[in-house]
C-alpha positions as a printed Julia matrix, in Angstrom:
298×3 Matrix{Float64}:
 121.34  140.83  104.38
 117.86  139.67  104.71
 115.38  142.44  104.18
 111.45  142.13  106.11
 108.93  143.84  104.74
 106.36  145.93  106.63
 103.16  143.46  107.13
  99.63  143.73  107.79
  96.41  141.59  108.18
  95.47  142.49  104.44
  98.94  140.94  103.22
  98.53  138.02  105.71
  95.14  136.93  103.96
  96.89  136.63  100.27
  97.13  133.24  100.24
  93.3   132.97  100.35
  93.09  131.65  104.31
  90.67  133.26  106.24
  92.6   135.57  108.75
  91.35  133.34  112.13
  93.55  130.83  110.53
  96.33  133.01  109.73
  96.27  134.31  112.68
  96.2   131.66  114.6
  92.84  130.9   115.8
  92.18  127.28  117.34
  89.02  126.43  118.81
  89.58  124.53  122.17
  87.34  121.75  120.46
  89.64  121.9   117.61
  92.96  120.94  119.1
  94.14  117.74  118.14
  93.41  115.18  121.34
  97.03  114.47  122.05
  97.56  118.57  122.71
  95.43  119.31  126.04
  95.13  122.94  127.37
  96.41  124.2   130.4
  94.35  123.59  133.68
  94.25  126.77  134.75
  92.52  129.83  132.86
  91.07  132.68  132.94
  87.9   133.4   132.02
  86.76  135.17  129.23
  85.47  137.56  130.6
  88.02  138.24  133.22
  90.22  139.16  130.34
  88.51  141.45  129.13
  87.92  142.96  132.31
  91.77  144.11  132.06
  92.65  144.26  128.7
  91.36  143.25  125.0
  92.08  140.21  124.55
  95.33  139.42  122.23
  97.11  136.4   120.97
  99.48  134.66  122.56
 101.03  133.06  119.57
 101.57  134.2   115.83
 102.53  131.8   112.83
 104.36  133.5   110.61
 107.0   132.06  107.75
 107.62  129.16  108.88
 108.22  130.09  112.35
 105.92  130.54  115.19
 106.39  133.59  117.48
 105.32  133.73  120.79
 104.3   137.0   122.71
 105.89  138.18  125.77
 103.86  141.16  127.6
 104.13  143.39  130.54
 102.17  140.51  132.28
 104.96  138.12  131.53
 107.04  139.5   134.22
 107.42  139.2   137.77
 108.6   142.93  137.99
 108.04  146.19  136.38
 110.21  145.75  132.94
 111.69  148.52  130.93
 110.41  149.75  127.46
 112.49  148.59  124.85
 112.64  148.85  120.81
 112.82  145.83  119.44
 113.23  144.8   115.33
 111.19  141.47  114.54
 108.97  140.78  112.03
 105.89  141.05  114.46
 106.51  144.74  115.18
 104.58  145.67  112.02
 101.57  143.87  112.38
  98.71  144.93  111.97
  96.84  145.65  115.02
  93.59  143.83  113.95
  95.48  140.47  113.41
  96.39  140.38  117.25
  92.9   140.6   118.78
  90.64  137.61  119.47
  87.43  137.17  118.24
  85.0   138.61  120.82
  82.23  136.27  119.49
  83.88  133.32  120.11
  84.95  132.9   124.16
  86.45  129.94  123.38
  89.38  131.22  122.25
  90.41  132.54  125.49
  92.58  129.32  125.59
  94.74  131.64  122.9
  95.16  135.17  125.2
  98.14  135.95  127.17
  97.41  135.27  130.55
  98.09  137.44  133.76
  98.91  134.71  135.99
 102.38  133.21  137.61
 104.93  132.05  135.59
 103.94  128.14  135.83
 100.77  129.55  133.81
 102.56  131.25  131.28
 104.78  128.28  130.68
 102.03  125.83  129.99
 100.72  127.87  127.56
 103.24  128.48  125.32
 103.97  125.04  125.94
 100.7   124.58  124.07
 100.9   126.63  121.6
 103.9   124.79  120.81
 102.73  121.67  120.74
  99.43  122.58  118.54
 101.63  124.05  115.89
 103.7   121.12  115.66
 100.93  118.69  116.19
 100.4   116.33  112.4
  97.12  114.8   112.0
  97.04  111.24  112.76
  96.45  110.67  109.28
  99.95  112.22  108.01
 103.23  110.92  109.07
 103.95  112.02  112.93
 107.59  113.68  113.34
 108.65  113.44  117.05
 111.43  116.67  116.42
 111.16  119.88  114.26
 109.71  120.33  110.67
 113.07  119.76  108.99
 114.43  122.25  106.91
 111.63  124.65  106.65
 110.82  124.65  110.28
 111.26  128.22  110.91
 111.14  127.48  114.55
 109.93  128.99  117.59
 110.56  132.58  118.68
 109.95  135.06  121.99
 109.07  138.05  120.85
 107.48  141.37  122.5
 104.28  142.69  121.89
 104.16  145.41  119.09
 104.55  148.91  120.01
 100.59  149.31  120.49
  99.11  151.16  123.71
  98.35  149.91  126.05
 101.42  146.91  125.79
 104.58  148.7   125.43
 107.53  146.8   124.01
 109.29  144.61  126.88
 112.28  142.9   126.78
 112.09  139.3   126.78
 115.49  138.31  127.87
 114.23  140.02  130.98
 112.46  137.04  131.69
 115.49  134.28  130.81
 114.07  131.97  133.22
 111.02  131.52  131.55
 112.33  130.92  128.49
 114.97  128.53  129.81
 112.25  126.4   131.59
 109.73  127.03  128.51
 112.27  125.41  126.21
 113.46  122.87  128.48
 109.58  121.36  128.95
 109.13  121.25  125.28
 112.69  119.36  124.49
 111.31  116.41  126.63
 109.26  115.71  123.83
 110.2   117.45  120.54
 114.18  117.87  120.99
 114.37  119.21  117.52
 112.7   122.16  117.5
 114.79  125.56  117.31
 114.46  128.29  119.95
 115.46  132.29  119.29
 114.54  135.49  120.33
 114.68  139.18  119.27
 116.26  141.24  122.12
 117.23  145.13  123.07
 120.4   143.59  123.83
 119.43  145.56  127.1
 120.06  142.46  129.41
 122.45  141.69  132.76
 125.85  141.13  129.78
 126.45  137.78  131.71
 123.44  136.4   129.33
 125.94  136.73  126.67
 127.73  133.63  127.08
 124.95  131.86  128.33
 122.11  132.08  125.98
 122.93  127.93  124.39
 123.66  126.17  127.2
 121.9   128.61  130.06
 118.47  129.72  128.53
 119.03  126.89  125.42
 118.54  129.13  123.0
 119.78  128.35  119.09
 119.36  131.87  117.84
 119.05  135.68  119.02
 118.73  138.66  117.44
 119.93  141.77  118.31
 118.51  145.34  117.68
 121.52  147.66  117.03
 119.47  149.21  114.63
 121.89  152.09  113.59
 125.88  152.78  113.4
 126.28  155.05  116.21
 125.34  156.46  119.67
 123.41  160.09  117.81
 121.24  157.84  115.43
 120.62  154.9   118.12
 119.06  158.17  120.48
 117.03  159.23  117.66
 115.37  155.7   116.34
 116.02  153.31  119.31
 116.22  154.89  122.29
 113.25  154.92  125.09
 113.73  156.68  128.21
 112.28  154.72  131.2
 112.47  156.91  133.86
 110.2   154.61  136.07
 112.1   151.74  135.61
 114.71  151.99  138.52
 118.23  151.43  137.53
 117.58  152.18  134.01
 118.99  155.75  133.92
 121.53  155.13  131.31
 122.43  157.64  128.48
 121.3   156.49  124.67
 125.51  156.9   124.43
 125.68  154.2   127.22
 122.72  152.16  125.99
 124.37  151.77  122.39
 127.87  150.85  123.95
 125.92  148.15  125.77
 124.75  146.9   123.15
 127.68  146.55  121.08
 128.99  144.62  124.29
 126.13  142.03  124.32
 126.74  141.1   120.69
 130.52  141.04  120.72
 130.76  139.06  123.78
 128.1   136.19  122.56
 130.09  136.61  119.69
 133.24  135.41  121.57
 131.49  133.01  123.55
 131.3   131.08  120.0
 127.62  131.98  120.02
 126.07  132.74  116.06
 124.7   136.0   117.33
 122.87  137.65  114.48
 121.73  141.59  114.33
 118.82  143.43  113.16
 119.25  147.21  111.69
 116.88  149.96  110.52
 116.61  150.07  106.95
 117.4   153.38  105.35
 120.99  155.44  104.42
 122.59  154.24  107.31
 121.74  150.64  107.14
 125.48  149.51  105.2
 127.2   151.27  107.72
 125.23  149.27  110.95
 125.62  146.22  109.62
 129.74  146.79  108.7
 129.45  147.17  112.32
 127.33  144.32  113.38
 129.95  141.89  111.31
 133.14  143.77  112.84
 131.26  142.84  116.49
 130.91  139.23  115.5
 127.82  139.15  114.1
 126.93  136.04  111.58
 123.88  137.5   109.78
 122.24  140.61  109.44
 118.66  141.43  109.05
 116.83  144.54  108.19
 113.61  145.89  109.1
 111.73  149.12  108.74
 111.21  151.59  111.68
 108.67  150.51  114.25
 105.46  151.86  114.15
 105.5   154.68  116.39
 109.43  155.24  115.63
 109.12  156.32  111.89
């Protein structure tokens, strides 16, 4: 069982980088010249016209996670709780520097999905990018390429956390864009498990996913009301019980499972932690991971 810690922009600066690096700040002058931005963007100050302006992208052990937002999707999305590593962030570490409007090359645009696809597409490539001067890899980082994961936003107002699977398609066609080039990178996201269940059995070959996660979170209907549950009552069609919502859940993972898919599972830390992941593994589940409660959920 692999155990994340809660995280914050103090613990992301002990290893002496500044936090713009941690963080992943890049300078559109500092992009290597094989990596070229996205032709359309919004300005600066356009951004901040809606919204602070946030990352897109987060490196992270290894592994780069990329943000999905309200703004993401082409309709109104339901509020989800989501485990990831990302949830506990620190809110500081996910806000662009003001003083630098360059960087609005890094923010989450609000703009069709084409848009939205180029730049993670470049975020991508910039992580993976080698200097000319080191040996250039065509695929993944080997071994201790963490890989590249969807995420949502953290629960912090005003971006409530969405469910990326919602948006399969741009996944699919984010993944499919960056495989022309580097065909060994690995692709995974967290998910409610909240999703149409025919995603199931499609998430290798349909979105092209290696690797999902899967809130359960807890061992039974009562605690998944209590710590995972969000009612969306203006979300149409989303009316279901937390009784429902948990059984749905189990679905997702069991039939991925059968589909011969190595679904994994994340659970809440805490006294009933042993007895949500027996249940993960009894679904099918291949690994469990376990995170503390959300902030906002604890």
């Amino acid at each position: 069982m692999i155990r994340y810690p809660r995280l914050s922009s103090q613990g992301a600066l002990a290893n002496g980088k500044a936090l713009m690096n941690v963080a992943g700040y890049f300078c559109a002058s500092e992009a290597a010249p094989s990596v070229q931005p996205p032709a359309k963007l919004l300005s600066t100050q356009a951004i901040r016209q809606q919204r602070p302006v946030h990352h897109i992208s987060y490196p992270l052990s290894e592994a780069l996670f990329l943000f999905m937002d309200s703004s993401c999707y082409k309709k109104k999305s339901a509020i989800r709780t989501i485990l990831a590593p990302t949830q506990s962030l620190d809110y500081s570490a996910l806000l662009l520097d003001s003083l630098h409007p360059e960087n609005e090359i890094e923010a989450i645009p609000d703009i069709k999905h084409d848009d939205i696809m180029s730049r993670y597409v470049f975020e991508i490539e910039k992580q993976y990018h080698l200097d000319e001067t080191k040996q250039q890899k065509v695929g993944g980082m080997g071994e201790s390429d963490g890989g590249v994961w969807f995420v949502p936003y953290p629960r912090l107002e005003p971006l409530p956390v969405v469910e990326p699977l919602a948006e399969a398609e741009l996944i699919r066609d984010t993944i499919a864009v960056v495989k022309q080039r580097r065909h060994g990178i690995p692709f995974g996201v967290y998910t409610s498990g909240l999703v149409d269940l025919s995603l199931a059995s499609k998430l290798k070959d349909g979105v092209g996913l290696k690797r999902c996660i899967v809130s359960l979170g807890v061992s039974n209907p009562l605690s998944y009301e209590k710590n995972m549950f969000v009612r969306n009552n203006s979300v149409a069609g989303d009316d279901e019980s937390p009784s429902k919502q948990f059984q749905s859940v189990c679905s997702f993972i069991a039939l991925a499972a059968e589909s011969g898919f190595p679904i994994e599972v994340a659970v809440l830390e805490g006294n009933d932690a042993a007895q949500a992941s027996d249940l993960a593994k009894s679904l099918g589940a291949v690994n469990v991971h376990t995170f503390p409660p959300p902030l906002g959920k604890n």
